[in-house]
Amino acid sequence: MAHRIEAALKESVRDARGERIKREIGHFLHLPVDEVRTIDVYTVDAPLTQEELQQAAAGPFSDPVIQEWSIDRPLAAGFDFAVEVGFRPGVTDNVGRTAREAVEYLTGRPFAAGEGVYYSVQYLLKGAFGVSDVERIATGLLCNTLIQRYSVLSAADFMARRGYSPLVPKVLADIKTEVREIDLNVSDAELLRISKEGVLALTLEEMRIIQAHYRDPRVVAERAKVGLGAGPTDVELECLAQTWSEHCKHKIFSGTVQYEDEQGNTQEIKSLFKSFIQRTTKDVRAKLGDRDFCLSVFKDNAGVIRFNDRQSLVFKVETHNSPSALDPYGGALTGIVGVNRDPFGTGQGAKLIFNTDVFCFADPFYEKPLPTRLLHPRRIYEGVVEGVEHGGNKSGIPTVNGSLVFDERFAGKPLVFCGTAGIMPLEINGKPGYEKSIQPGDLIVMTGGRIGKDGIHGATFSSEELNENSPVTAVQIGDPITQKRMFDFLIRARDKALYRFITDNGAGGLSSSVGEMAGECGGCRMDLAKAPLKYPGLNPWEILISEAQERMSLAVPPERINEFLAMAARFGVEATVLGEFTGNGVFHVLYDGRTVAWLPMAFMHEGLPPMQLRAKWEPPRHDEPAVEVKGDYSDDLTALLSSLNICSKESVVRRYDHEVQGGSVVKPFIGVDNDGPSDAAVVRPILDSFEGVVTAHGICPRYSDIDTYHMTANAIDEALRNYVAVGGSLGLVAGLDNFCWCDPVLSEKNPDGPYKMAQLVRSNQALYDICMAYNLPLISGKDSMKNDFYDGSTKISIPPTLLFSVIGKIEDARKAVTMDVKRPGDIVYLLGKTGDELGGSEYFALKGAIGNKVPLVDTGRSYRRYQAYHQAVMQGVVASCHDLSDGGLAVAAAESAFAGGYGISLDLSQVLWKGDVAGRSDAPLLFSESASRHLVTVHPDKRDEFESVMSGNCFASIGVVTAEPVLAIFGLNGAAVVRAGLAELKEAWQKTLREL
Amino acid sequence: MKKTRAIVITGNGTNCEAEAAHACRLGGFDEAVIAHIAEILSGEIRLDDFHFLNLTGGFLDGDDLGSAKAQANRLKHAGVAGTGEKLVEQFTRFIAAGKLILGVCNGFQLMVKMGMLPGFDGDCLTQRTTLTFNDCGRFQDRWVYLKADPASPSVFTRGIGRGIYLPMRHGEGKFLCDGTATLERIEREHLAVLKYSGPDYGAATMEFPLNPNGAQHAIAGLCDPTGRLMGLMPHPEAFVHYTHHPRWTREELPEEGDGLKLFRNAAEYVREHLLV
């Protein structure tokens, strides 16, 4: 019989968790609430004595200073309604798992199979509301019904029933491990039904290819030898669906595109990935010659570049959009702990040194109606922010750089980009650290978490648009501590050469990880019955494709297996041998000795012909708004500073540990009050060295409304100019491209597919052009191609978005430059020219317009200027530098001024202009987002030195830092067009998201 | 010549082991060993072979049962393989031998929940205080001014002038006592080594964000009456060089960061008192 142990705060103790819920009830649901108190509930389903229960309650389950506890007796009192929220069966319950371990330490007895501890929270609400209000609170705030269950009791019901009775959310399933054979000798309509109902995300053409494979008499004969029938087993079909999913196979990026430009010129592109992304890296590397620093690109889980003579840097950025739309907390948490496994599973394994996060959301204050099934943007915001907070902080990896980007269309799908970098010795046990191999005979070993039904069909479901029937099981909850334990063990095992190959278990689970590993040596033989399960009742296909988290797959030489397993046991990490690698060309899967899948590797990996795609570019024409001419733009500036895309994100950033590991050099917030926004991050991964790693990013989806070519060019330029601003070296910097697109495949429900595909082609063209000019090799990336919501009536597609991240080096981190002005009297320079380029700007967005004149990147001039500026930084003559992006010069000047605590006085007539002089006026000078510009301050003593280093480049002295705390900008006619106090500007910038 | 030896325990969610070991070395320890808890439970590494124990920052067991609770339970009940002794006995022996323990953040939470602090009358296994959720309800990473008590017995803060500036990074740092008697005794015996204050290190403050968590009497750090055991929520190992300081690009700062002093004091104490 199960027991309930409750732990409640003593009456005198403030309940911070309850107070937060109370605030949110008022804020979100506009319901008056007097008080919210909370109680922790542990449901113990194991045979413990009364004394042991008391020891657990008084020991690990409660804090004697602030809590009281009870066993099988409710502690709740003085409330109107109680809501108890716990997990649904099978959902990862981290607190429950830790509680169970604590009881095991107490009693010295391990739990038997099927026993467990389950965690839930009881919320006690006091206020004048009815049952329906409480239901709204429960479903709207306290509980995500996809993964959690809840139960509401009024005070009267609670008394009558003497509180809640123990509820054990154990997975109850029939223990039958079934393998079905699927008949593919059916009509096309039936083939499509099989794909749709099975969430296989396979097209008719793909289903036909599979059908043809199974009709091949040689295949039938080979299958008969291993005891399989003519049709595919469910294990095989599911495995193919994973391997061939858009998520895993990148069919759009590897497809053949017929592209037609606005003049009707046509071009056939065989694989965007090969033609643009891979070619960029190949050509940049050739151009760099013996200065090439790339070590491993595109072939592993993350890219690897040289850092110094002994160490390399590893970096990967991923997205986790679809799961975050359904369960923002779990989806985002899984996103960050998932991307951690990429650098960890690169080469022989890297130590993780920092995370980066970029989130794209709709307005958290959104007040219009939303389609059912879409969560409110504020809930997504809260959940994602908290998920990444827990994932990053608990893993002990500093979150050093990121952004929040807002656009209403992200209501259809939020974008959650999570990046992780690592450091890895160039040589490990006498071999290159970034290389690994598998030999036939090596053992297949899985380490870390157990397998459950969580995350089944994650890869295939994210390859479709979000719809009302998106599967519940696609969501997982990450467990950073299980993963941390595994990493602590594996990094030590790496240094003892206990394994030969390591990779991550992510999308597609074992079918992907072992499938790809088998590709390294030519086959494998694996028995799924050996895999450790969270609970019984999983069918073999579910075991094969489950995306249950915190797992790595390894190849362990047979002679090291005993040492490997013994060390795993000592470190409390589960490790299981599932089979061995072979060289017979077959992905061979068994269940308890019986063959359940027998797939020729060649068919699995190369059986799919390239997708055929149409792309037609028709440049959009937007209304060209008249630029308002007025005498004072101060109000426009404060409105821009308060806008969601520009305002301070400090309330979010402070929730992320950006200093753990002890190498922080340039933090996210700097300046006289530690609250000015940094352009890029600098960290020292080796504590007794001053070599710094610099990371930055660029993202500007608004420009996609005009032309994705320029969106991409600006994103890359923004990343590089942020990187350059703090002192990053142009000699060692690499890029990562993360494409998040709306579905570009023409279909009945997607009639503008060819336009979106053309947007993708143009983005890739820019990627090649700009990276070549900037000597930026692409070392890794990812695409997520189905960021749409469609419920049959409403369709929301995100704006095409490229996140461009850069990673590189500053030789001496003590030379880094920050964006806050330093001293009155310093000269203010603007590097680069400004043009009439308000198209897609924040300024136009403020006025409800888009415009057409998108900023154009002039890579030749900017690259030379970036090089000269870097020289100035190395000579120590730069006092501050801030990049110009959203909101243009006026916003950058305001930020630098209030960050430094001194005023700035600027003269717009001194600003260098490019293009038609007819467009030169105060508004574009203030707010144009022309690319490649920096606002720099220099001490008057260093003036000559700075100007001499910069000579031959476009730059101008445009003003001075002042003691008076005022931003004063003088217009073309000599009168002040902006005059505002720093306190007022800072308040405008800080107030928008301060309370979130 | 005998060596000064520091140990940093890691595993199950400890995150700051590398920089803590680095700070020990910079502070003057001849050796700083990072030991995984598995290596201690297996008997490979013994606390007895060290002089200075670092319980450092992280999220032990995810702080799932409240910060550091599960580890406190583990240390009390887990046995060391092949010895027949519980791990907690190594701890009490270490303390009885007059050696030093510094708990930072999660390590401070662990010391408090095991009862090592405030450690009245040599009782290091009775919990009298706690560290719980910040009043603001959220994890915070920000720098704080810590006013030092010059009359404190702590060996770690000797020679610190008015105060030190350090980063805090926690969600559960609000210090609370089990009653006024405990709080009064802490104050009377000058055990509240460090308190949150303004930039002048003047009066202790309850004002957010200077006091980021709402700690009782603004207490940020606590020592036992011997001064050899100390814990604090902010991170001294995260400010050992001027480039750690959030304003290093605009202020003239000495080469060494404020946090290093704690490790220098520990190394000096070990050399003077424990190397015999």
Tab-separated table of N, CA and C in Angstrom, chain A residues 14 16 20 42 59-60 62-66 94-95 97-99 101-102 105-106 389 393-396 481 484-485 488 492 570-571 654-662 664-665 667 671-672 674 684 687-688 690 813-814 816 818 820-822 900 902 996, chain B residues 10-19 22 34 36 38-39 42 44 59 61-62 64-65 69-70 73-74 77-78 113 127-130 132-143 165 167 169 174 176-178 241-250:
chain	number	residue	atom	x	y	z
A	14	ARG	N	7.643	32.392	4.786
A	14	ARG	CA	7.148	32.920	3.531
A	14	ARG	C	7.211	31.842	2.451
A	16	ALA	N	7.616	31.450	-1.143
A	16	ALA	CA	7.977	32.192	-2.362
A	16	ALA	C	7.317	31.572	-3.592
A	20	ARG	N	4.588	33.462	-6.047
A	20	ARG	CA	4.773	33.612	-7.484
A	20	ARG	C	3.509	33.173	-8.225
A	42	TYR	N	5.114	13.471	-1.409
A	42	TYR	CA	5.875	12.306	-1.898
A	42	TYR	C	5.003	11.074	-1.699
A	59	GLY	N	13.925	13.312	7.506
A	59	GLY	CA	15.272	13.476	6.963
A	59	GLY	C	15.255	14.160	5.612
A	60	PRO	N	15.483	13.389	4.550
A	60	PRO	CA	15.644	14.021	3.232
A	60	PRO	C	14.411	14.752	2.697
A	62	SER	N	12.175	16.703	4.226
A	62	SER	CA	11.722	17.973	4.812
A	62	SER	C	12.900	18.707	5.445
A	63	ASP	N	12.708	19.979	5.651
A	63	ASP	CA	13.724	20.825	6.263
A	63	ASP	C	13.207	21.229	7.642
A	64	PRO	N	13.849	20.734	8.710
A	64	PRO	CA	13.274	20.942	10.047
A	64	PRO	C	13.185	22.405	10.449
A	65	VAL	N	13.987	23.251	9.827
A	65	VAL	CA	13.978	24.660	10.230
A	65	VAL	C	12.725	25.368	9.719
A	66	ILE	N	12.264	24.976	8.558
A	66	ILE	CA	11.148	25.725	7.965
A	66	ILE	C	9.919	24.878	7.664
A	94	ASN	N	11.891	13.859	-11.928
A	94	ASN	CA	13.242	13.965	-11.364
A	94	ASN	C	13.230	13.962	-9.847
A	95	VAL	N	12.272	14.685	-9.247
A	95	VAL	CA	12.225	14.755	-7.789
A	95	VAL	C	11.902	13.367	-7.233
A	97	ARG	N	12.645	10.558	-8.554
A	97	ARG	CA	13.826	9.690	-8.669
A	97	ARG	C	14.836	9.973	-7.565
A	98	THR	N	15.055	11.265	-7.283
A	98	THR	CA	15.998	11.609	-6.213
A	98	THR	C	15.462	11.146	-4.858
A	99	ALA	N	14.146	11.276	-4.666
A	99	ALA	CA	13.533	10.852	-3.407
A	99	ALA	C	13.723	9.353	-3.209
A	101	GLU	N	16.144	7.497	-4.445
A	101	GLU	CA	17.545	7.233	-4.097
A	101	GLU	C	17.823	7.554	-2.635
A	102	ALA	N	17.193	8.635	-2.160
A	102	ALA	CA	17.400	9.031	-0.765
A	102	ALA	C	16.890	7.943	0.167
A	105	TYR	N	19.336	5.051	0.267
A	105	TYR	CA	20.483	5.295	1.155
A	105	TYR	C	20.093	5.092	2.616
A	106	LEU	N	18.868	5.574	2.947
A	106	LEU	CA	18.391	5.485	4.332
A	106	LEU	C	18.263	4.040	4.783
A	389	GLU	N	16.741	27.580	-17.998
A	389	GLU	CA	17.392	27.935	-16.727
A	389	GLU	C	17.783	26.668	-15.959
A	393	ASN	N	21.706	25.768	-15.767
A	393	ASN	CA	22.290	25.997	-14.448
A	393	ASN	C	22.658	24.679	-13.773
A	394	LYS	N	21.743	23.726	-13.832
A	394	LYS	CA	22.004	22.473	-13.111
A	394	LYS	C	23.148	21.690	-13.742
A	395	SER	N	23.360	21.891	-15.037
A	395	SER	CA	24.447	21.169	-15.690
A	395	SER	C	25.805	21.820	-15.431
A	396	GLY	N	25.803	23.005	-14.817
A	396	GLY	CA	27.081	23.644	-14.501
A	396	GLY	C	27.785	24.213	-15.710
A	481	ILE	N	20.718	16.013	-14.045
A	481	ILE	CA	21.619	15.381	-13.078
A	481	ILE	C	22.046	13.988	-13.538
A	484	LYS	N	24.597	14.711	-16.038
A	484	LYS	CA	25.847	15.202	-15.442
A	484	LYS	C	26.651	14.027	-14.871
A	485	ARG	N	25.960	13.123	-14.197
A	485	ARG	CA	26.636	11.937	-13.664
A	485	ARG	C	27.290	11.147	-14.785
A	488	ASP	N	30.340	13.030	-16.057
A	488	ASP	CA	31.443	12.915	-15.087
A	488	ASP	C	32.163	11.581	-15.282
A	492	ARG	N	36.064	10.731	-17.756
A	492	ARG	CA	37.166	9.970	-17.131
A	492	ARG	C	37.443	8.689	-17.918
A	570	ARG	N	30.655	2.111	-10.439
A	570	ARG	CA	31.204	2.892	-9.332
A	570	ARG	C	30.687	4.328	-9.360
A	571	PHE	N	30.488	4.851	-10.550
A	571	PHE	CA	30.013	6.233	-10.683
A	571	PHE	C	28.491	6.324	-10.701
A	654	ARG	N	19.588	37.309	-15.894
A	654	ARG	CA	20.083	37.110	-14.526
A	654	ARG	C	19.660	35.761	-13.956
A	655	ARG	N	18.694	35.114	-14.600
A	655	ARG	CA	18.278	33.788	-14.123
A	655	ARG	C	19.207	32.701	-14.638
A	656	TYR	N	20.110	33.067	-15.526
A	656	TYR	CA	21.065	32.095	-16.058
A	656	TYR	C	22.436	32.336	-15.456
A	657	ASP	N	23.017	31.283	-14.926
A	657	ASP	CA	24.368	31.381	-14.397
A	657	ASP	C	25.319	31.581	-15.570
A	658	HIS	N	25.939	32.768	-15.637
A	658	HIS	CA	26.855	33.001	-16.751
A	658	HIS	C	28.309	32.983	-16.290
A	659	GLU	N	28.562	32.604	-15.021
A	659	GLU	CA	29.928	32.700	-14.507
A	659	GLU	C	30.510	31.388	-13.995
A	660	VAL	N	29.687	30.345	-13.910
A	660	VAL	CA	30.200	29.068	-13.403
A	660	VAL	C	31.343	28.601	-14.300
A	661	GLN	N	32.256	27.849	-13.741
A	661	GLN	CA	33.508	27.378	-14.363
A	661	GLN	C	34.610	28.425	-14.284
A	662	GLY	N	34.258	29.642	-13.802
A	662	GLY	CA	35.314	30.569	-13.398
A	662	GLY	C	36.113	31.239	-14.503
A	664	SER	N	34.691	33.666	-16.768
A	664	SER	CA	33.951	34.788	-17.343
A	664	SER	C	34.835	36.023	-17.498
A	665	VAL	N	34.856	36.618	-18.690
A	665	VAL	CA	35.648	37.842	-18.911
A	665	VAL	C	34.751	39.000	-19.344
A	667	LYS	N	30.889	39.757	-19.567
A	667	LYS	CA	29.606	39.201	-19.122
A	667	LYS	C	28.466	39.779	-19.954
A	671	GLY	N	29.085	47.616	-17.403
A	671	GLY	CA	28.903	49.052	-17.243
A	671	GLY	C	28.851	49.458	-15.791
A	672	VAL	N	28.656	50.743	-15.571
A	672	VAL	CA	28.814	51.310	-14.228
A	672	VAL	C	27.843	50.680	-13.234
A	674	ASN	N	26.408	47.588	-13.887
A	674	ASN	CA	26.299	46.182	-14.328
A	674	ASN	C	24.996	45.915	-15.076
A	684	ARG	N	37.366	32.463	-20.583
A	684	ARG	CA	38.672	31.796	-20.571
A	684	ARG	C	38.455	30.343	-20.170
A	687	LEU	N	41.973	28.057	-17.122
A	687	LEU	CA	42.018	29.089	-16.085
A	687	LEU	C	43.402	29.669	-15.864
A	688	ASP	N	44.458	28.930	-16.208
A	688	ASP	CA	45.775	29.539	-16.017
A	688	ASP	C	46.338	30.128	-17.309
A	690	PHE	N	45.405	33.266	-20.490
A	690	PHE	CA	44.544	34.408	-20.808
A	690	PHE	C	44.000	34.349	-22.233
A	813	ALA	N	42.705	37.883	-23.481
A	813	ALA	CA	41.378	38.328	-23.041
A	813	ALA	C	41.452	39.641	-22.266
A	814	ARG	N	42.638	39.998	-21.771
A	814	ARG	CA	42.768	41.253	-21.006
A	814	ARG	C	42.676	42.474	-21.914
A	816	ALA	N	40.118	42.743	-24.085
A	816	ALA	CA	38.719	42.816	-24.524
A	816	ALA	C	38.145	44.209	-24.267
A	818	THR	N	34.533	46.609	-23.908
A	818	THR	CA	33.100	46.546	-23.625
A	818	THR	C	32.396	47.788	-24.174
A	820	ASP	N	30.266	50.081	-22.829
A	820	ASP	CA	29.935	51.230	-21.990
A	820	ASP	C	30.964	52.337	-22.176
A	821	VAL	N	30.489	53.579	-22.336
A	821	VAL	CA	31.442	54.687	-22.450
A	821	VAL	C	32.192	54.828	-21.131
A	822	LYS	N	33.453	55.265	-21.203
A	822	LYS	CA	34.299	55.177	-20.023
A	822	LYS	C	34.548	56.517	-19.317
A	900	GLY	N	27.466	53.411	-19.427
A	900	GLY	CA	28.672	54.011	-18.860
A	900	GLY	C	28.399	55.083	-17.823
A	902	TYR	N	27.646	58.181	-18.434
A	902	TYR	CA	27.986	59.522	-18.936
A	902	TYR	C	27.170	59.828	-20.178
A	996	LEU	N	8.788	40.365	-15.754
A	996	LEU	CA	8.532	39.008	-16.233
A	996	LEU	C	9.593	38.037	-15.710
B	10	THR	N	33.506	16.400	-5.856
B	10	THR	CA	32.571	16.635	-6.955
B	10	THR	C	31.690	15.408	-7.148
B	11	GLY	N	30.797	15.503	-8.135
B	11	GLY	CA	29.892	14.389	-8.434
B	11	GLY	C	28.465	14.685	-8.029
B	12	ASN	N	27.513	14.047	-8.708
B	12	ASN	CA	26.074	14.191	-8.428
B	12	ASN	C	25.554	15.610	-8.573
B	13	GLY	N	26.250	16.427	-9.346
B	13	GLY	CA	25.709	17.753	-9.605
B	13	GLY	C	26.580	18.899	-9.118
B	14	THR	N	27.737	18.610	-8.546
B	14	THR	CA	28.665	19.692	-8.200
B	14	THR	C	29.258	20.252	-9.490
B	15	ASN	N	29.338	21.586	-9.565
B	15	ASN	CA	29.723	22.221	-10.822
B	15	ASN	C	30.976	23.078	-10.759
B	16	CYS	N	31.393	23.512	-9.582
B	16	CYS	CA	32.459	24.516	-9.507
B	16	CYS	C	33.797	23.909	-9.110
B	17	GLU	N	33.978	22.605	-9.307
B	17	GLU	CA	35.174	21.947	-8.801
B	17	GLU	C	36.458	22.464	-9.462
B	18	ALA	N	36.395	22.757	-10.758
B	18	ALA	CA	37.635	23.148	-11.448
B	18	ALA	C	38.130	24.496	-10.946
B	19	GLU	N	37.230	25.486	-10.859
B	19	GLU	CA	37.685	26.805	-10.414
B	19	GLU	C	37.995	26.822	-8.922
B	22	HIS	N	41.443	25.475	-8.774
B	22	HIS	CA	42.328	26.517	-9.297
B	22	HIS	C	42.581	27.585	-8.223
B	34	ILE	N	40.793	17.127	-7.204
B	34	ILE	CA	39.349	17.040	-7.432
B	34	ILE	C	38.971	15.572	-7.293
B	36	HIS	N	36.006	12.724	-7.129
B	36	HIS	CA	34.594	12.388	-7.342
B	36	HIS	C	34.109	11.614	-6.118
B	38	ALA	N	32.330	9.209	-5.926
B	38	ALA	CA	32.447	7.756	-6.133
B	38	ALA	C	33.818	7.262	-5.704
B	39	GLU	N	34.853	8.110	-5.889
B	39	GLU	CA	36.209	7.700	-5.514
B	39	GLU	C	36.398	7.740	-3.998
B	42	SER	N	34.314	4.630	-2.714
B	42	SER	CA	34.980	3.362	-3.025
B	42	SER	C	36.243	3.180	-2.180
B	44	GLU	N	39.042	4.801	-2.575
B	44	GLU	CA	40.273	5.149	-3.302
B	44	GLU	C	40.902	6.413	-2.734
B	59	PHE	N	24.478	21.905	-8.146
B	59	PHE	CA	23.099	21.512	-7.837
B	59	PHE	C	23.117	20.042	-7.466
B	61	ASP	N	22.262	16.593	-6.771
B	61	ASP	CA	21.038	15.840	-7.048
B	61	ASP	C	19.937	16.751	-7.569
B	62	GLY	N	20.330	17.793	-8.295
B	62	GLY	CA	19.360	18.704	-8.879
B	62	GLY	C	18.654	19.565	-7.846
B	64	ASP	N	16.721	18.530	-5.890
B	64	ASP	CA	15.351	18.065	-6.073
B	64	ASP	C	14.536	18.017	-4.779
B	65	LEU	N	15.175	17.755	-3.652
B	65	LEU	CA	14.418	17.682	-2.395
B	65	LEU	C	14.653	18.943	-1.574
B	69	LYS	N	19.821	18.670	0.018
B	69	LYS	CA	19.208	17.736	0.985
B	69	LYS	C	19.610	16.292	0.701
B	70	ALA	N	19.538	15.902	-0.557
B	70	ALA	CA	19.799	14.504	-0.884
B	70	ALA	C	21.250	14.140	-0.586
B	73	ASN	N	21.787	13.647	3.105
B	73	ASN	CA	21.293	12.313	3.441
B	73	ASN	C	22.305	11.242	3.026
B	74	ARG	N	22.879	11.417	1.833
B	74	ARG	CA	23.845	10.434	1.325
B	74	ARG	C	25.091	10.387	2.225
B	77	HIS	N	24.400	8.594	5.478
B	77	HIS	CA	24.041	7.177	5.501
B	77	HIS	C	24.923	6.274	4.665
B	78	ALA	N	25.655	6.849	3.690
B	78	ALA	CA	26.425	5.978	2.802
B	78	ALA	C	27.670	5.452	3.504
B	113	LYS	N	22.719	22.017	6.154
B	113	LYS	CA	21.707	20.970	6.270
B	113	LYS	C	22.248	19.717	6.945
B	127	GLN	N	21.017	20.192	12.592
B	127	GLN	CA	20.648	21.334	11.755
B	127	GLN	C	19.900	22.378	12.572
B	128	ARG	N	20.402	23.610	12.573
B	128	ARG	CA	19.746	24.704	13.304
B	128	ARG	C	19.359	25.859	12.383
B	129	THR	N	19.930	25.847	11.194
B	129	THR	CA	19.658	26.955	10.264
B	129	THR	C	19.377	26.347	8.899
B	130	THR	N	18.901	27.180	7.998
B	130	THR	CA	18.690	26.662	6.656
B	130	THR	C	18.939	27.756	5.630
B	132	THR	N	16.999	28.771	2.082
B	132	THR	CA	15.820	28.403	1.304
B	132	THR	C	15.589	29.409	0.183
B	133	PHE	N	14.440	29.262	-0.487
B	133	PHE	CA	14.187	30.018	-1.716
B	133	PHE	C	14.303	31.525	-1.520
B	134	ASN	N	14.963	32.173	-2.479
B	134	ASN	CA	15.085	33.630	-2.477
B	134	ASN	C	13.694	34.263	-2.422
B	135	ASP	N	13.603	35.369	-1.733
B	135	ASP	CA	12.316	36.068	-1.671
B	135	ASP	C	11.801	36.439	-3.062
B	136	CYS	N	12.713	36.742	-3.983
B	136	CYS	CA	12.258	37.159	-5.313
B	136	CYS	C	11.713	35.969	-6.105
B	137	GLY	N	11.869	34.768	-5.573
B	137	GLY	CA	11.268	33.597	-6.200
B	137	GLY	C	12.051	33.047	-7.375
B	138	ARG	N	13.218	33.595	-7.619
B	138	ARG	CA	13.956	33.171	-8.808
B	138	ARG	C	15.440	32.994	-8.511
B	139	PHE	N	16.076	32.181	-9.365
B	139	PHE	CA	17.532	32.108	-9.398
B	139	PHE	C	18.049	33.479	-9.827
B	140	GLN	N	19.166	33.901	-9.254
B	140	GLN	CA	19.774	35.171	-9.617
B	140	GLN	C	21.277	34.999	-9.785
B	141	ASP	N	21.825	35.612	-10.800
B	141	ASP	CA	23.275	35.731	-10.949
B	141	ASP	C	23.573	37.219	-10.930
B	142	ARG	N	24.157	37.713	-9.859
B	142	ARG	CA	24.547	39.127	-9.765
B	142	ARG	C	25.649	39.277	-8.724
B	143	TRP	N	26.342	40.397	-8.780
B	143	TRP	CA	27.445	40.637	-7.842
B	143	TRP	C	26.930	41.360	-6.600
B	165	TYR	N	33.751	42.004	-2.636
B	165	TYR	CA	32.750	42.053	-3.702
B	165	TYR	C	32.827	40.725	-4.441
B	167	PRO	N	30.433	37.463	-6.835
B	167	PRO	CA	29.182	37.100	-7.495
B	167	PRO	C	28.385	36.084	-6.664
B	169	ARG	N	25.127	33.312	-7.169
B	169	ARG	CA	24.429	32.647	-8.268
B	169	ARG	C	23.584	31.529	-7.687
B	174	LYS	N	18.367	32.180	0.891
B	174	LYS	CA	17.816	32.963	2.000
B	174	LYS	C	18.111	32.251	3.313
B	176	LEU	N	17.967	31.370	7.138
B	176	LEU	CA	16.978	31.433	8.216
B	176	LEU	C	17.446	30.569	9.386
B	177	CYS	N	17.099	30.999	10.595
B	177	CYS	CA	17.438	30.218	11.798
B	177	CYS	C	16.201	29.536	12.344
B	178	ASP	N	16.426	28.497	13.160
B	178	ASP	CA	15.285	27.788	13.744
B	178	ASP	C	14.645	28.565	14.884
B	241	HIS	N	40.793	36.852	-10.165
B	241	HIS	CA	41.592	37.698	-11.057
B	241	HIS	C	40.732	38.893	-11.453
B	242	TYR	N	41.389	40.012	-11.780
B	242	TYR	CA	40.583	41.215	-12.042
B	242	TYR	C	39.627	41.049	-13.233
B	243	THR	N	39.981	40.168	-14.195
B	243	THR	CA	39.077	40.020	-15.352
B	243	THR	C	37.742	39.370	-14.981
B	244	HIS	N	37.647	38.819	-13.763
B	244	HIS	CA	36.344	38.283	-13.329
B	244	HIS	C	35.367	39.407	-12.962
B	245	HIS	N	35.917	40.550	-12.580
B	245	HIS	CA	35.096	41.665	-12.070
B	245	HIS	C	34.220	42.211	-13.206
B	246	PRO	N	32.933	42.472	-12.925
B	246	PRO	CA	32.073	42.919	-14.027
B	246	PRO	C	32.471	44.280	-14.607
B	247	ARG	N	33.252	45.043	-13.884
B	247	ARG	CA	33.616	46.380	-14.385
B	247	ARG	C	35.116	46.522	-14.606
B	248	TRP	N	35.794	45.418	-14.883
B	248	TRP	CA	37.257	45.490	-14.998
B	248	TRP	C	37.697	46.354	-16.173
B	249	THR	N	36.831	46.511	-17.192
B	249	THR	CA	37.257	47.337	-18.323
B	249	THR	C	37.123	48.825	-18.013
B	250	ARG	N	36.582	49.187	-16.841
B	250	ARG	CA	36.416	50.621	-16.556
B	250	ARG	C	36.979	51.023	-15.199
